[in-house]
PDB file of C-alpha atoms in Angstrom:
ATOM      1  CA  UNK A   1     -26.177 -66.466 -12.878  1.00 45.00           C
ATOM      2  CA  UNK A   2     -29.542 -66.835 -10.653  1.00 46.00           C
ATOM      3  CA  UNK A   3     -31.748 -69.660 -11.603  1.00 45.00           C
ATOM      4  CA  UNK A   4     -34.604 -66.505 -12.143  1.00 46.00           C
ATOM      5  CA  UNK A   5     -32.767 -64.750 -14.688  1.00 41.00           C
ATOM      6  CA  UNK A   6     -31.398 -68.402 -16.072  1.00 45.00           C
ATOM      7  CA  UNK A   7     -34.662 -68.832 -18.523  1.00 49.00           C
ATOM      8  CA  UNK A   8     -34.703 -64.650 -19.771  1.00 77.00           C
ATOM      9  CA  UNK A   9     -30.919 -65.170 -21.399  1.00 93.00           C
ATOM     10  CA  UNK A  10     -31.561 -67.308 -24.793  1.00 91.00           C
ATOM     11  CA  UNK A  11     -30.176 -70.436 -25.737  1.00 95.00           C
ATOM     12  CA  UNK A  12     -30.046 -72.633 -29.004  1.00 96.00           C
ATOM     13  CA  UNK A  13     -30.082 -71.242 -32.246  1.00 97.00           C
ATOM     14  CA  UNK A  14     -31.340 -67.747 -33.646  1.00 97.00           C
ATOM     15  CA  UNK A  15     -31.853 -66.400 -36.818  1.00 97.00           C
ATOM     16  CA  UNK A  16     -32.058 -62.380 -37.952  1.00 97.00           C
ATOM     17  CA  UNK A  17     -30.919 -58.995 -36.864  1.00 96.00           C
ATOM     18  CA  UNK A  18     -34.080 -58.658 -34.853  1.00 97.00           C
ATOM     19  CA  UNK A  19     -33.246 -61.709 -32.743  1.00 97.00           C
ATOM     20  CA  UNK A  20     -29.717 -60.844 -32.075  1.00 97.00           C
ATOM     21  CA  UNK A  21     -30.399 -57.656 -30.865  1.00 96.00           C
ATOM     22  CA  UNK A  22     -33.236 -58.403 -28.392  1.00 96.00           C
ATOM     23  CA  UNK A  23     -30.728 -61.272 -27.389  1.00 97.00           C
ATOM     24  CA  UNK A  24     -27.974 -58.270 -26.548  1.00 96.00           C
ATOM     25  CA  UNK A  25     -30.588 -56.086 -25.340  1.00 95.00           C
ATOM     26  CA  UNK A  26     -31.640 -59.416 -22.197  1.00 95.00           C
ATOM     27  CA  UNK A  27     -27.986 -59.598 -22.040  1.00 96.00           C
ATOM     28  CA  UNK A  28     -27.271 -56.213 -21.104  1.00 96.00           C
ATOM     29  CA  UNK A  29     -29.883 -56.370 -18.934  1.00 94.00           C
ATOM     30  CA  UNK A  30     -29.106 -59.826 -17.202  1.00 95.00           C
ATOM     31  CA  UNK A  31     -25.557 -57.908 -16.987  1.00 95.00           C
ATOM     32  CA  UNK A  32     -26.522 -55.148 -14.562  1.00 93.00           C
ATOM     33  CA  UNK A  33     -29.447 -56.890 -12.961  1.00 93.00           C
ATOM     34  CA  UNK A  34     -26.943 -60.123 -11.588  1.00 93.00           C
ATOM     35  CA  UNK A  35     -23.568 -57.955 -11.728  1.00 93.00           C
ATOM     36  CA  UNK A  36     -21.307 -59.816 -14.021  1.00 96.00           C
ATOM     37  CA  UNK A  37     -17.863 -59.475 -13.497  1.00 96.00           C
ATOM     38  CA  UNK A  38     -16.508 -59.715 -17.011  1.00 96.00           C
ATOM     39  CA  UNK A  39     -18.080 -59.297 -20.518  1.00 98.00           C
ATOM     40  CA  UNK A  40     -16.315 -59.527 -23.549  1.00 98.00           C
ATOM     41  CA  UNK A  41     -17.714 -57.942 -26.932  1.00 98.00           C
ATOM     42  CA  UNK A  42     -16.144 -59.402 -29.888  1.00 97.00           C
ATOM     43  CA  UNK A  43     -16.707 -58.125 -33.809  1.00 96.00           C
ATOM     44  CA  UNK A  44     -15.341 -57.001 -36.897  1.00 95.00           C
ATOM     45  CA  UNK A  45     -16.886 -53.499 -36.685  1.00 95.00           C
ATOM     46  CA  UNK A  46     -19.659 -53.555 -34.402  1.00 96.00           C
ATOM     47  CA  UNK A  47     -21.644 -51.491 -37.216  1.00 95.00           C
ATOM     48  CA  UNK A  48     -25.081 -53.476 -36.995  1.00 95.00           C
ATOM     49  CA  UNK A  49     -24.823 -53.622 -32.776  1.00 97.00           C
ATOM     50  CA  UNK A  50     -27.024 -51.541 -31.282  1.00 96.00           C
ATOM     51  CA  UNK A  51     -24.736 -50.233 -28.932  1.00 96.00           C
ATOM     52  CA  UNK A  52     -26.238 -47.196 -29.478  1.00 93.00           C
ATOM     53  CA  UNK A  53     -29.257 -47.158 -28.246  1.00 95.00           C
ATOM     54  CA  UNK A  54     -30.074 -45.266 -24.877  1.00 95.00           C
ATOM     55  CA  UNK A  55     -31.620 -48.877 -23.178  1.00 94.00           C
ATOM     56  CA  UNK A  56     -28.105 -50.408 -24.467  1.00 96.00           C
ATOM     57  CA  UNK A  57     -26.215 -47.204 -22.737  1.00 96.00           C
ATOM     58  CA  UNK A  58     -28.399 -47.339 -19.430  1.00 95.00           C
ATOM     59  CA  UNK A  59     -27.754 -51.002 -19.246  1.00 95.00           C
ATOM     60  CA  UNK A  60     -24.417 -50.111 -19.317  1.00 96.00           C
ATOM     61  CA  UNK A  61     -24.211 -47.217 -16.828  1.00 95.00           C
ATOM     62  CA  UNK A  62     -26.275 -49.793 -14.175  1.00 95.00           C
ATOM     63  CA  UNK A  63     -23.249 -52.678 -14.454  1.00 96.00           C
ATOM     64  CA  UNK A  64     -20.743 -50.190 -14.191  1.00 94.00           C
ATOM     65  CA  UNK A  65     -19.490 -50.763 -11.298  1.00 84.00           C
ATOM     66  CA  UNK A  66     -15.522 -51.248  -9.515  1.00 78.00           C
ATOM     67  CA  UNK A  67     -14.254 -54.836 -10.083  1.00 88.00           C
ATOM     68  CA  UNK A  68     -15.851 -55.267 -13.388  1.00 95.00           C
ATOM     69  CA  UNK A  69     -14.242 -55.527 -16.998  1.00 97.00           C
ATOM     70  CA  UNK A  70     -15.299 -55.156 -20.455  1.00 97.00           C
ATOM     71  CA  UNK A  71     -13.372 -56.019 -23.241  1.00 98.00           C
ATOM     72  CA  UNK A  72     -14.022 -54.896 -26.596  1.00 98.00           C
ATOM     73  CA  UNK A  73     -12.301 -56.834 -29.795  1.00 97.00           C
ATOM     74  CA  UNK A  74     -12.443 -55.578 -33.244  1.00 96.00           C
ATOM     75  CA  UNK A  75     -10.528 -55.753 -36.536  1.00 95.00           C
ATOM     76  CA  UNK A  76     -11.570 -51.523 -36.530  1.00 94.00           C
ATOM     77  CA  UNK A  77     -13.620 -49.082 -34.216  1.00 96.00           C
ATOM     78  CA  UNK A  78     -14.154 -46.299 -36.767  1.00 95.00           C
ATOM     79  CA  UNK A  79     -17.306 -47.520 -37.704  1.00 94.00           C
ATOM     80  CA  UNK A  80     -18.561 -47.655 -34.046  1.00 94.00           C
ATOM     81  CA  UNK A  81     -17.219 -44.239 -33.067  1.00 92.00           C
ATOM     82  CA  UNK A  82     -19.073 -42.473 -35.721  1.00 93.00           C
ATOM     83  CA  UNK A  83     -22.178 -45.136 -35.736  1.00 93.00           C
ATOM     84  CA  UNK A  84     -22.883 -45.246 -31.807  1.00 94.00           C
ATOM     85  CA  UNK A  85     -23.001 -41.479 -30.829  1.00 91.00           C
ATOM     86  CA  UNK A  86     -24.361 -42.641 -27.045  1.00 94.00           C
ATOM     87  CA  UNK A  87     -21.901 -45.317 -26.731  1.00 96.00           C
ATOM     88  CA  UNK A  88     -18.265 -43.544 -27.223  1.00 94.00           C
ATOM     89  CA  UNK A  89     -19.019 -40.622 -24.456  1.00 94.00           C
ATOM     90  CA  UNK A  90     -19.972 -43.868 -21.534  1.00 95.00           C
ATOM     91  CA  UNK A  91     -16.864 -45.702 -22.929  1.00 95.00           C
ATOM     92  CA  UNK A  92     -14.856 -42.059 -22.297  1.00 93.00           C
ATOM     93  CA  UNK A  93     -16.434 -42.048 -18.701  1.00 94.00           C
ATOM     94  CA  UNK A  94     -15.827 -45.842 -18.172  1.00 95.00           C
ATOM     95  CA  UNK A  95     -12.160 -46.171 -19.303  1.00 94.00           C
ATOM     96  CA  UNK A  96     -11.053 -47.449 -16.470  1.00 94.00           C
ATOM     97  CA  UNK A  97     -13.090 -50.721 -16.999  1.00 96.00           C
ATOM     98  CA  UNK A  98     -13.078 -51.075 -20.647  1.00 96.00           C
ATOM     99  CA  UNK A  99     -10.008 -52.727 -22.613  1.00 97.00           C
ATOM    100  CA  UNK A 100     -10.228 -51.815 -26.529  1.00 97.00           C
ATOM    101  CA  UNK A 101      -7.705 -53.863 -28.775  1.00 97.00           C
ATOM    102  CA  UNK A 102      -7.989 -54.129 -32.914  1.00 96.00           C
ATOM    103  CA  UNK A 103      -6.826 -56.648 -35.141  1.00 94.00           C
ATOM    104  CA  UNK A 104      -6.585 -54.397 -38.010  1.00 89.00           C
ATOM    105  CA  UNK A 105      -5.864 -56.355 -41.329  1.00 84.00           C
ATOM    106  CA  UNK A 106      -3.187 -59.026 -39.328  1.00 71.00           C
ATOM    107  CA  UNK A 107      -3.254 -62.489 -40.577  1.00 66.00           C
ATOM    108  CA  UNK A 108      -5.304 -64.904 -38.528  1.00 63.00           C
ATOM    109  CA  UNK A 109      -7.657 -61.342 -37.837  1.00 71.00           C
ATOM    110  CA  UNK A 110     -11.076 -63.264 -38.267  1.00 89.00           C
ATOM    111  CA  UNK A 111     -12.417 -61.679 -35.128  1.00 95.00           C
ATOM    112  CA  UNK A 112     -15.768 -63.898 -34.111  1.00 96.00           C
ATOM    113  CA  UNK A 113     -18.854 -61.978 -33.540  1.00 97.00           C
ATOM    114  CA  UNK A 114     -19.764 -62.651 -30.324  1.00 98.00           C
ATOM    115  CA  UNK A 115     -20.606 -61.872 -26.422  1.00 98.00           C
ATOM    116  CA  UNK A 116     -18.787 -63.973 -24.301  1.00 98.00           C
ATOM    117  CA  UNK A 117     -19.204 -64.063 -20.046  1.00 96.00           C
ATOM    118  CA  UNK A 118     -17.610 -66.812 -17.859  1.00 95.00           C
ATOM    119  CA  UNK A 119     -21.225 -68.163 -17.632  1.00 94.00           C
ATOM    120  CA  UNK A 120     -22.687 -68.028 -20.908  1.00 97.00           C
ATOM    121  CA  UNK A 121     -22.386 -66.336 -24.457  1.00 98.00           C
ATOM    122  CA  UNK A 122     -23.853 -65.537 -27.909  1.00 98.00           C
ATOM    123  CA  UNK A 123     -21.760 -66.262 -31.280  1.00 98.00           C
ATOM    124  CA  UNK A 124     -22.795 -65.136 -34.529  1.00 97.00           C
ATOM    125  CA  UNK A 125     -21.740 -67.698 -36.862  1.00 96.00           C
ATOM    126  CA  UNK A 126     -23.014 -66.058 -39.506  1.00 96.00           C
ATOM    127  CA  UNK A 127     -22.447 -62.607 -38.834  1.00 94.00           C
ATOM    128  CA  UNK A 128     -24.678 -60.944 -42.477  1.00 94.00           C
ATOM    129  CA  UNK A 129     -27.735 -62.834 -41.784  1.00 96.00           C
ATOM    130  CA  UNK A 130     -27.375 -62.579 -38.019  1.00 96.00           C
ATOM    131  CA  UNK A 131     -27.664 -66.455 -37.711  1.00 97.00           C
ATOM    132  CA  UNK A 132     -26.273 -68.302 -34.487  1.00 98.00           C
ATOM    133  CA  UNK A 133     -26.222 -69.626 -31.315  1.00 98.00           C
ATOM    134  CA  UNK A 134     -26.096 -69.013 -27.687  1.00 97.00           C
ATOM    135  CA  UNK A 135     -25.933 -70.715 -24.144  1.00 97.00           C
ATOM    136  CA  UNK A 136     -24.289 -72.226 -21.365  1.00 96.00           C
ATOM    137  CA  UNK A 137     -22.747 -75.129 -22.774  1.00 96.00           C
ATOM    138  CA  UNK A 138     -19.045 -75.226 -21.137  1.00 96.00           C
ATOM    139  CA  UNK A 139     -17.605 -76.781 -24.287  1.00 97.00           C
ATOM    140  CA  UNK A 140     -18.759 -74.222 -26.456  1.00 97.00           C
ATOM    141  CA  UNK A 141     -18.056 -71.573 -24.242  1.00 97.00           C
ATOM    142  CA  UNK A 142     -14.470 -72.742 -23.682  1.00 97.00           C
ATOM    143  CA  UNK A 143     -13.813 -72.974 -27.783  1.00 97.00           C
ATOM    144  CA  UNK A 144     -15.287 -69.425 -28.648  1.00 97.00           C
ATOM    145  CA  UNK A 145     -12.746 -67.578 -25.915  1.00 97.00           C
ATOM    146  CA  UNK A 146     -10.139 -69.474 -27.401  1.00 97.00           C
ATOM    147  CA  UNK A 147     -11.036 -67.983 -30.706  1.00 96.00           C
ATOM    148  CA  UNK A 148     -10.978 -64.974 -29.037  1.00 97.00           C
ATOM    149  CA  UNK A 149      -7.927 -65.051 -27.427  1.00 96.00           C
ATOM    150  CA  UNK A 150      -6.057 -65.893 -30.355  1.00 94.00           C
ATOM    151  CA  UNK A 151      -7.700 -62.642 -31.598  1.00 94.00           C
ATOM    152  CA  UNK A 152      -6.827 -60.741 -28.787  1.00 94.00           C
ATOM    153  CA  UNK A 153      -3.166 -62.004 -28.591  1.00 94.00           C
ATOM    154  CA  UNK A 154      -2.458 -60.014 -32.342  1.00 93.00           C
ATOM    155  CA  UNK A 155      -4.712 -57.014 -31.551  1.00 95.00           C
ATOM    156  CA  UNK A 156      -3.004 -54.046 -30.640  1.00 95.00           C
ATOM    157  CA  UNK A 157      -4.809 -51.537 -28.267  1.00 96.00           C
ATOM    158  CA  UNK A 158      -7.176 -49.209 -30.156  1.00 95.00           C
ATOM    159  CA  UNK A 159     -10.150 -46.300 -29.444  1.00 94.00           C
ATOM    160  CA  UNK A 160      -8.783 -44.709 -26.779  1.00 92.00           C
ATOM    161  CA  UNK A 161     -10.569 -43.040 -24.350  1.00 87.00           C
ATOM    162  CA  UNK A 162      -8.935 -39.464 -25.670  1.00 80.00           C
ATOM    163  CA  UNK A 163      -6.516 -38.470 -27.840  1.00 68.00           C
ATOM    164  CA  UNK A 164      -3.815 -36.708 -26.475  1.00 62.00           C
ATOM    165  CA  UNK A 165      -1.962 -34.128 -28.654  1.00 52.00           C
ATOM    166  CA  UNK A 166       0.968 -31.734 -28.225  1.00 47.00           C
TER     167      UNK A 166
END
């Protein structure tokens, strides 16, 4: 990250649905403007993400680029297939770049809600009132991905790009 951009991406605490999604909203844009190389996207559902949106899918489009990965992790994705009509047709065009994997209902399949990037995240600690924190810290940084990876080492891959039938 750029030391200009630095002070647009939040950090401490935050508190409501409004806050979280003008925090993934600068995030998404941070994203594309400085070219991060890896994102991951981490929820149960996704449902109250607004992935949605057209600013969310233009965000998006601008940091899709080659050498860059996204990783979404979810216990399910039906809820954001038929929730985030703008966001399955980019993550069709993008496949290439985007890893999907689900939980499902697997013991230990807690997945944290969170954005995680090698240089800073967001995690929702309490996911129904949107209450949580974000930043740069390395510590905290280093313990959410863990919690992540545990996630990500039961998940099975999930929401494919097509479905293939004979």
């Amino acid at each position: 990250m750029n030391d200009e951009a630095a002070p647009l991406l939040s950090e401490g605490r935050f508190d409501g649905r409004e806050a979280f999604d003008a925090i993934l909203r600068k995030a998404l844009a941070a994203a594309a403007r400085e070219g991060w190389k890896e994102i991951v996207f981490s929820d149960a559902d996704f449902a109250d993400w607004p992935l949605g949106e057209r600013a969310s899918i233009e965000a998006l489009q601008a940091w899709s680029a080659s050498g860059r990965r996204l990783v979404l992790l979810a216990q399910r994705f039906d809820i954001l297939e038929r929730g985030h009509a703008r966001f399955v047709p980019w993550r069709r065009m993008w496949d290439h770049i985007i890893e999907c994997r689900a939980t499902g209902k697997a013991a230990g399949s807690e997945v944290p809600s969170a954005i995680w990037t090698p240089a800073w995240f967001v995690h929702r600690i309490d996911p129904e009132r949107s209450r949580g924190v974000s930043g740069t810290d390395a510590r905290a940084r280093r313990a959410l991905r863990e919690s992540i990876d545990e996630c990500r080492r039961i998940a099975r891959p999930a929401f494919p790009a097509s479905t293939l039938g004979l």
